[in-house]
Coordinates of C-alpha atoms and ligand atoms in Angstrom, one line a residue:
X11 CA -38.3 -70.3 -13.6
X12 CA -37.5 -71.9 -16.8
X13 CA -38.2 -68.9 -19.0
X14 CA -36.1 -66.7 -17.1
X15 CA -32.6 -65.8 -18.2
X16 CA -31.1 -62.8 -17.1
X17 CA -30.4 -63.3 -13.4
X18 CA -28.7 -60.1 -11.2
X19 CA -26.6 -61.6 -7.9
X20 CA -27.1 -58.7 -5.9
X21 CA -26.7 -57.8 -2.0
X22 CA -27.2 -54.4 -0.2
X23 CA -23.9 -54.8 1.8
X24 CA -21.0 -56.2 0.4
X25 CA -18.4 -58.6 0.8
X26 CA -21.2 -61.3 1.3
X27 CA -20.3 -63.8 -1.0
X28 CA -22.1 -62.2 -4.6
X29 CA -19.1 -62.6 -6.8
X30 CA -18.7 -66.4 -5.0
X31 CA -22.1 -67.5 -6.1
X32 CA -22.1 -65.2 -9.4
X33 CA -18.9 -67.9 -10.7
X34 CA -20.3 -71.4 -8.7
X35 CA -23.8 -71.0 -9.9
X36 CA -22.6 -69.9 -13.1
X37 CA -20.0 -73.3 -13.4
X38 CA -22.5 -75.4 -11.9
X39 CA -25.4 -74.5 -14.7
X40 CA -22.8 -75.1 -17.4
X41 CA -21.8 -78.4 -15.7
X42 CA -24.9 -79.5 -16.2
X43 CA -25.3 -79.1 -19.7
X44 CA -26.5 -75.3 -19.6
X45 CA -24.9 -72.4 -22.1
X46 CA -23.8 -69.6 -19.4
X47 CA -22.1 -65.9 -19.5
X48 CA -21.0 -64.4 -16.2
X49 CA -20.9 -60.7 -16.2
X50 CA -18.8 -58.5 -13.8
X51 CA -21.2 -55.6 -13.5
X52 CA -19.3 -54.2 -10.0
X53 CA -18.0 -52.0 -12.7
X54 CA -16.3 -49.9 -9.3
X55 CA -15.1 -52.8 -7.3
X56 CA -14.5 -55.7 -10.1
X57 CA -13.2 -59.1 -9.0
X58 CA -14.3 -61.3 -10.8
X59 CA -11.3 -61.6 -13.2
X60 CA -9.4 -63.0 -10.1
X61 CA -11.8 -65.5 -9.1
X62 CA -11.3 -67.6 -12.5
X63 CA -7.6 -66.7 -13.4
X64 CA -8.2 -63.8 -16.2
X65 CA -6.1 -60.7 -16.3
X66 CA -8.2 -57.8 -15.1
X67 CA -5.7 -55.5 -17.5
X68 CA -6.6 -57.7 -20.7
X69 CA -10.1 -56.5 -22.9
X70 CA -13.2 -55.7 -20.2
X71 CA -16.4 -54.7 -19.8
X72 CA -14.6 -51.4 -18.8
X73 CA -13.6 -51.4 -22.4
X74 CA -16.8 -52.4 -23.9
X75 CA -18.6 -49.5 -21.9
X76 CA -15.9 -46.9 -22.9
X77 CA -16.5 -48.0 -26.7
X78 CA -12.7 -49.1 -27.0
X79 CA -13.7 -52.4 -27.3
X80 CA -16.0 -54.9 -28.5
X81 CA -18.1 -57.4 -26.1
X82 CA -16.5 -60.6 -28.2
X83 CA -13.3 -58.9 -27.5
X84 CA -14.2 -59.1 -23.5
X85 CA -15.7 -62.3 -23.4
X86 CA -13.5 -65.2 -22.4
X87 CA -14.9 -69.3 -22.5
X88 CA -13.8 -70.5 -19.1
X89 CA -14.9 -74.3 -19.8
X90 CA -17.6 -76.1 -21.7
X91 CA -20.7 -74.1 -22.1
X92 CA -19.4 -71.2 -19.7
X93 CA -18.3 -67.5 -20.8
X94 CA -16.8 -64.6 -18.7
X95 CA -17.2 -60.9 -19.1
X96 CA -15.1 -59.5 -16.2
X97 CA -14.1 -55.8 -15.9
X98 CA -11.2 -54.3 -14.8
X99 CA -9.4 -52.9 -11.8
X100 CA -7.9 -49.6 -12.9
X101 CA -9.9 -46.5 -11.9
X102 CA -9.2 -44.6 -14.3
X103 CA -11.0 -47.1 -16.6
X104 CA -13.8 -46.8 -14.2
X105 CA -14.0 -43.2 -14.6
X106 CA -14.3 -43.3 -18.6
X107 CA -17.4 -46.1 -18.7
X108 CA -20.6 -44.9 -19.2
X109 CA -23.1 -47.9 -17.4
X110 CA -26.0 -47.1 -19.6
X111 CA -24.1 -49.8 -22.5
X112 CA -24.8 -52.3 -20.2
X113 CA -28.6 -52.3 -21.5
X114 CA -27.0 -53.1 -24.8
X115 CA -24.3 -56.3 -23.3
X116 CA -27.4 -57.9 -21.5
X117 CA -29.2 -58.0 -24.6
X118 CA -27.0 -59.6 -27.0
X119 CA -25.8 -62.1 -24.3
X120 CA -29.9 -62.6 -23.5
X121 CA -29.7 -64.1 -27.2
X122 CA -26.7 -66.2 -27.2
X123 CA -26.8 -67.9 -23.9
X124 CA -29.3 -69.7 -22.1
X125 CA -28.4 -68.4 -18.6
X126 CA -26.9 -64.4 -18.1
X127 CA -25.5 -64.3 -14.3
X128 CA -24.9 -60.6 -13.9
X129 CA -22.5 -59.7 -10.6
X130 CA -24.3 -56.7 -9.3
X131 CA -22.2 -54.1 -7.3
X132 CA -23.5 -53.3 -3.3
X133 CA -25.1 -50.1 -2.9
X134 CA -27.2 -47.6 -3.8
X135 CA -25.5 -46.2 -7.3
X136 CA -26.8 -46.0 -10.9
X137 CA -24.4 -48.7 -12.2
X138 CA -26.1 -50.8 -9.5
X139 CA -29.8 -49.9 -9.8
X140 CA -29.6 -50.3 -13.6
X141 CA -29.0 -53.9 -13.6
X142 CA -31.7 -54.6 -11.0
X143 CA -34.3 -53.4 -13.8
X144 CA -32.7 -55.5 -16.7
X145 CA -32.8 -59.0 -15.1
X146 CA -35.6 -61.2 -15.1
X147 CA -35.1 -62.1 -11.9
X148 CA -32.9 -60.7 -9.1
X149 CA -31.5 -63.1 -6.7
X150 CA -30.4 -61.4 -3.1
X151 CA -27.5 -62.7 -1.9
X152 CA -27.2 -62.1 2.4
X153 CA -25.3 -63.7 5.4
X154 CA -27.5 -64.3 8.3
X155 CA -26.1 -61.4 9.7
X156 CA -28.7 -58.7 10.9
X157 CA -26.9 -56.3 9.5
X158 CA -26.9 -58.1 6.0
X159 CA -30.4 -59.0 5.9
X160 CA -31.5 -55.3 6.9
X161 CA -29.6 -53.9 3.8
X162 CA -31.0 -56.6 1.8
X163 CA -34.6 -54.6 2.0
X164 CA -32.7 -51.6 0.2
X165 CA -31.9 -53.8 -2.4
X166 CA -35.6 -55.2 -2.7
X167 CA -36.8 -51.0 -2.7
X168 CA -34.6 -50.7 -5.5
X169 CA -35.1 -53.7 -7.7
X170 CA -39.3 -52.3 -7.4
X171 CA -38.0 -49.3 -8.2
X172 CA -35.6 -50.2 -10.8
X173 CA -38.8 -52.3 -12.4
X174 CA -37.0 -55.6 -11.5
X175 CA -38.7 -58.7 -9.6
X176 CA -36.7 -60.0 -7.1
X177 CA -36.7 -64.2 -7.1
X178 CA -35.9 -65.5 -4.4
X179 CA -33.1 -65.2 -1.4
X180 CA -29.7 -66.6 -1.1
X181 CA -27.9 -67.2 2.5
X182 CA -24.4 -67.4 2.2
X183 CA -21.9 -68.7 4.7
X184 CA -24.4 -70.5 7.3
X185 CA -22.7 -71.8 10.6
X186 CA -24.2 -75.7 11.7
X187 CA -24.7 -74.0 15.1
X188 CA -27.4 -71.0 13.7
X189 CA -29.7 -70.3 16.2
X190 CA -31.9 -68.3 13.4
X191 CA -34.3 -69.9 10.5
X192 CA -33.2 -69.1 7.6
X193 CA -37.0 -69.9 6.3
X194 CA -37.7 -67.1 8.6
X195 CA -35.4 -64.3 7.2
X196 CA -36.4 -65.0 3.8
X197 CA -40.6 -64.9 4.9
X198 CA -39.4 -61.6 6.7
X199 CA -38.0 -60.3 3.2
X200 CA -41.8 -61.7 1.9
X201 CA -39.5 -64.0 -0.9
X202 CA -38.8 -67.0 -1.3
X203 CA -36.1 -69.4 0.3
X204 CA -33.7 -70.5 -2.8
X205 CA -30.9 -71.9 -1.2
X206 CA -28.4 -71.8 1.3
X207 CA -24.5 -72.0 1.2
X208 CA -22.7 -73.0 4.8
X209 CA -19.5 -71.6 5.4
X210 CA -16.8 -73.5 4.1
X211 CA -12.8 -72.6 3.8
X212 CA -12.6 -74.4 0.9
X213 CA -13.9 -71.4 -0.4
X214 CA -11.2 -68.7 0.1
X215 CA -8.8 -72.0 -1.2
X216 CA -10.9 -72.0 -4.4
X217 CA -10.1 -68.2 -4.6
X218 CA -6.6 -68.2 -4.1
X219 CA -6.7 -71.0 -7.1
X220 CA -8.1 -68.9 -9.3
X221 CA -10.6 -71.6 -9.8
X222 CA -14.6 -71.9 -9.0
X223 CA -14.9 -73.9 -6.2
X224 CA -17.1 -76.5 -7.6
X225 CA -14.2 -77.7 -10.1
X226 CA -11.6 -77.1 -7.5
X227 CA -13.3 -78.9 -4.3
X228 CA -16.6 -80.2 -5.9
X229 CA -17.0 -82.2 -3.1
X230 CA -17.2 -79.5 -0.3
X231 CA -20.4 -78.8 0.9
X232 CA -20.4 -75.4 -0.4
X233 CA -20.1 -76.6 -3.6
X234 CA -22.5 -79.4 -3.3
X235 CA -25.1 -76.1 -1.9
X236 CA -24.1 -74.4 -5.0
X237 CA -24.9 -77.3 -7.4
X238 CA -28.3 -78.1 -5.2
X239 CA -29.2 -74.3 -6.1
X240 CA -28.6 -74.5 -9.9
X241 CA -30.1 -77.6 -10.1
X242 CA -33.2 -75.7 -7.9
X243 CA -33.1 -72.7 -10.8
X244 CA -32.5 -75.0 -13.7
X245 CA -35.4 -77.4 -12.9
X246 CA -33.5 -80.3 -13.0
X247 CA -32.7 -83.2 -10.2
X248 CA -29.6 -82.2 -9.0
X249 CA -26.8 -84.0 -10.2
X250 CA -24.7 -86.4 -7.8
X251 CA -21.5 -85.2 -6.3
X252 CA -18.9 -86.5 -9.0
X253 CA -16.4 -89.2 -7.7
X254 CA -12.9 -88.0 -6.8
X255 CA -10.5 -88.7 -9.5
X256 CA -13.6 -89.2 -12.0
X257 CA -12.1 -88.4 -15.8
X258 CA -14.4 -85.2 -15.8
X259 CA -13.1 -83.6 -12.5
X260 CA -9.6 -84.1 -13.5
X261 CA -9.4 -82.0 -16.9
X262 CA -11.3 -79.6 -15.1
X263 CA -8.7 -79.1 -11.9
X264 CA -5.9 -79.1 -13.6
X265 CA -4.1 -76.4 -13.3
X266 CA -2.0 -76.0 -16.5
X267 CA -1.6 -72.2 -17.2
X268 CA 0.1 -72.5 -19.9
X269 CA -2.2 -74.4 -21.7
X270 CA -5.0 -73.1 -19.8
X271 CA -4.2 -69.8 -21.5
X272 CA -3.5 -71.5 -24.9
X273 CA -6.9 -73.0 -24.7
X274 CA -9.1 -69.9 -23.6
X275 CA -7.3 -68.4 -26.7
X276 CA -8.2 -70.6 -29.0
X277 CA -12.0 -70.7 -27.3
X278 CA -11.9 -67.2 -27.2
X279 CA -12.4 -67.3 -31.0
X280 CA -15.0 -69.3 -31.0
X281 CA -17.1 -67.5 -29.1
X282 CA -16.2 -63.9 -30.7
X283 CA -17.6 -66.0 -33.7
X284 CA -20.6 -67.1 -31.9
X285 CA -21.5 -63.9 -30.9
X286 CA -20.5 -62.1 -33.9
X287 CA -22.8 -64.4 -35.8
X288 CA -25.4 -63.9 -33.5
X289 CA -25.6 -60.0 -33.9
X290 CA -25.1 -60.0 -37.7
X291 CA -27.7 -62.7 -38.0
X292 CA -30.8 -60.8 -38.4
Ligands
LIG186 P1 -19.0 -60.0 -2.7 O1 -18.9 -60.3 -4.2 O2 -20.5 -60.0 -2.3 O3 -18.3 -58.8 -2.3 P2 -17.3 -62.4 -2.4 O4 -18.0 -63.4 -3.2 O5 -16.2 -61.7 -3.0 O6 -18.4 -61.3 -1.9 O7 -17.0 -63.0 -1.0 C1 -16.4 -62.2 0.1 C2 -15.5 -63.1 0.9 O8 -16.2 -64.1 1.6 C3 -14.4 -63.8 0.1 O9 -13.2 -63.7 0.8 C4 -14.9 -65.2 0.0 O10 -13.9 -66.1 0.0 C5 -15.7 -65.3 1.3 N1 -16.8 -66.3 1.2 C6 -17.9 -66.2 0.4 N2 -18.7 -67.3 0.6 C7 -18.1 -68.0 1.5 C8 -18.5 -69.3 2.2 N3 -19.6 -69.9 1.8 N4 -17.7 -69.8 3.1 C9 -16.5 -69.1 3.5 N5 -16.1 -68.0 2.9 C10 -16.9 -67.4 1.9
LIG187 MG1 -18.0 -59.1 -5.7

């Protein structure tokens, strides 16, 4: 899996938990040493911008895909080694992006960083097909809900037909109790098992704080599930869960917005410069 970068966190239904792993697994590869962008690709229904504290009416990928802006102008560093490109909220914005510039965003962060997380949108439209085709792996995101896992085959039809190669299956939200095997959903999808994440409340906490869960609660269990899976994609041992109180864990949670702001400022510089440098290198 070591040569793949691009990865597209889809789900036929929605509301499964996409966005969720999109910003963990993203945070947990750049905790562990990994250079990362997140994308908000749910051009339609963006949230991502919530989940980490950006302003959804700042620079987008909205902005970027209407030509109004540049994709250093929409890319913010959320911590060491980790970038966001969210989008925004207002539909009118929406309505004036063209997807097709996506092709374009994938590949310039496909040069810069070692891991591109795209947040694909639920359903069947262009804007969601398209990504499915760019990625060099596409990771399905279900609950073990029937009703989940029965859209999730839409999704597999349209990463074949997008040209895409789906990688593996994500269960979100797993209760202790589950009567089903997960093992078995993911052979009755014929793909692989990646991971599981069990329902945690910690989770909808870690969204209210604006912050990925594995830097607000790293010890939940969802977070440890989320640093077991990026460990699992990364090829590495996964780490161990950090001590509470340990020096790294406590610049990370606090929650500063003043200089939190001041800081993702400064970094948003350097990584304009990064990426300027990177598309003017030839
Ligand atoms: P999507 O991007 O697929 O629409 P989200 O990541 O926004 O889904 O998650 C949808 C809702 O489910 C959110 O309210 C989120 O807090 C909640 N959620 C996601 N994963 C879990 C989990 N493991 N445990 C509890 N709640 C979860
Ligand atoms: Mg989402």
């Amino acid at each position: 899996m070591s040569q793949e970068t691009v990865y597209a966190i889809a789900s036929g239904k929605g509301g499964v938990g996409k966005t969720t792993t999109t910003v963990n697994l993203g945070t947990a590869l750049a905790q562990a040493g990994k250079r990362v962008a997140i994308v908000d690709v749910d051009l339609g229904m963006a949230n991502m911008a919530g989940f980490v504290s950006l302003d959804p009416s700042s620079t987008t990928l909205h902005d970027v895909l209407s030509g109004t802006a540049t994709l250093e102008e929409a890319s913010y560093k959320l911590a060491e080694n980790i970038v966001a490109v969210p989008s925004g909220i207002e539909l009118e914005e929406y309505a004036k992006t063209s997807p097709e510039g996506i092709r374009d965003v994938v590949e310039t962060l496909r040069e810069n960083f070692e891991y591109v997380l795209l947040d694909v949108g639920a359903g069947v439209s262009h804007e969601t097909v398209l990504p499915l085709g760019l990625a060099d792996s596409v990771l399905l995101v279900s609950t073990p809900e029937p009703a989940s896992v029965h859209d999730s085959k839409k999704t597999l039809e349209l990463t074949d037909r997008a040209g895409g190669r789906v990688g593996g299956l994500v269960i979100t939200r797993t209760l202790p109790s589950g009567d089903v095997s997960y093992e078995k959903i993911a052979s009755g999808l014929d793909i692989p098992l990646l991971g599981t994440i069990p329902e945690d409340p910690t989770v909808r906490e870690s969204v209210y704080a604006g912050t990925p869960l594995v830097v607000h609660k790293p010890q939940s269990p969802a977070a440890v599930a989320y640093r077991k899976l990026a460990a699992k994609l990364a090829g590495i041992t996964p780490p161990s869960t950090p001590s509470p109180g340990s020096d790294e864990e406590d610049t990370a949670s606090d929650g500063d917005s003043e200089t939190d702001a001041e800081s993702r400022a400064a970094s948003h510089d350097e990584v304009s410069s990064a990426i300027t440098e990177a598309e003017t290198d030839p």
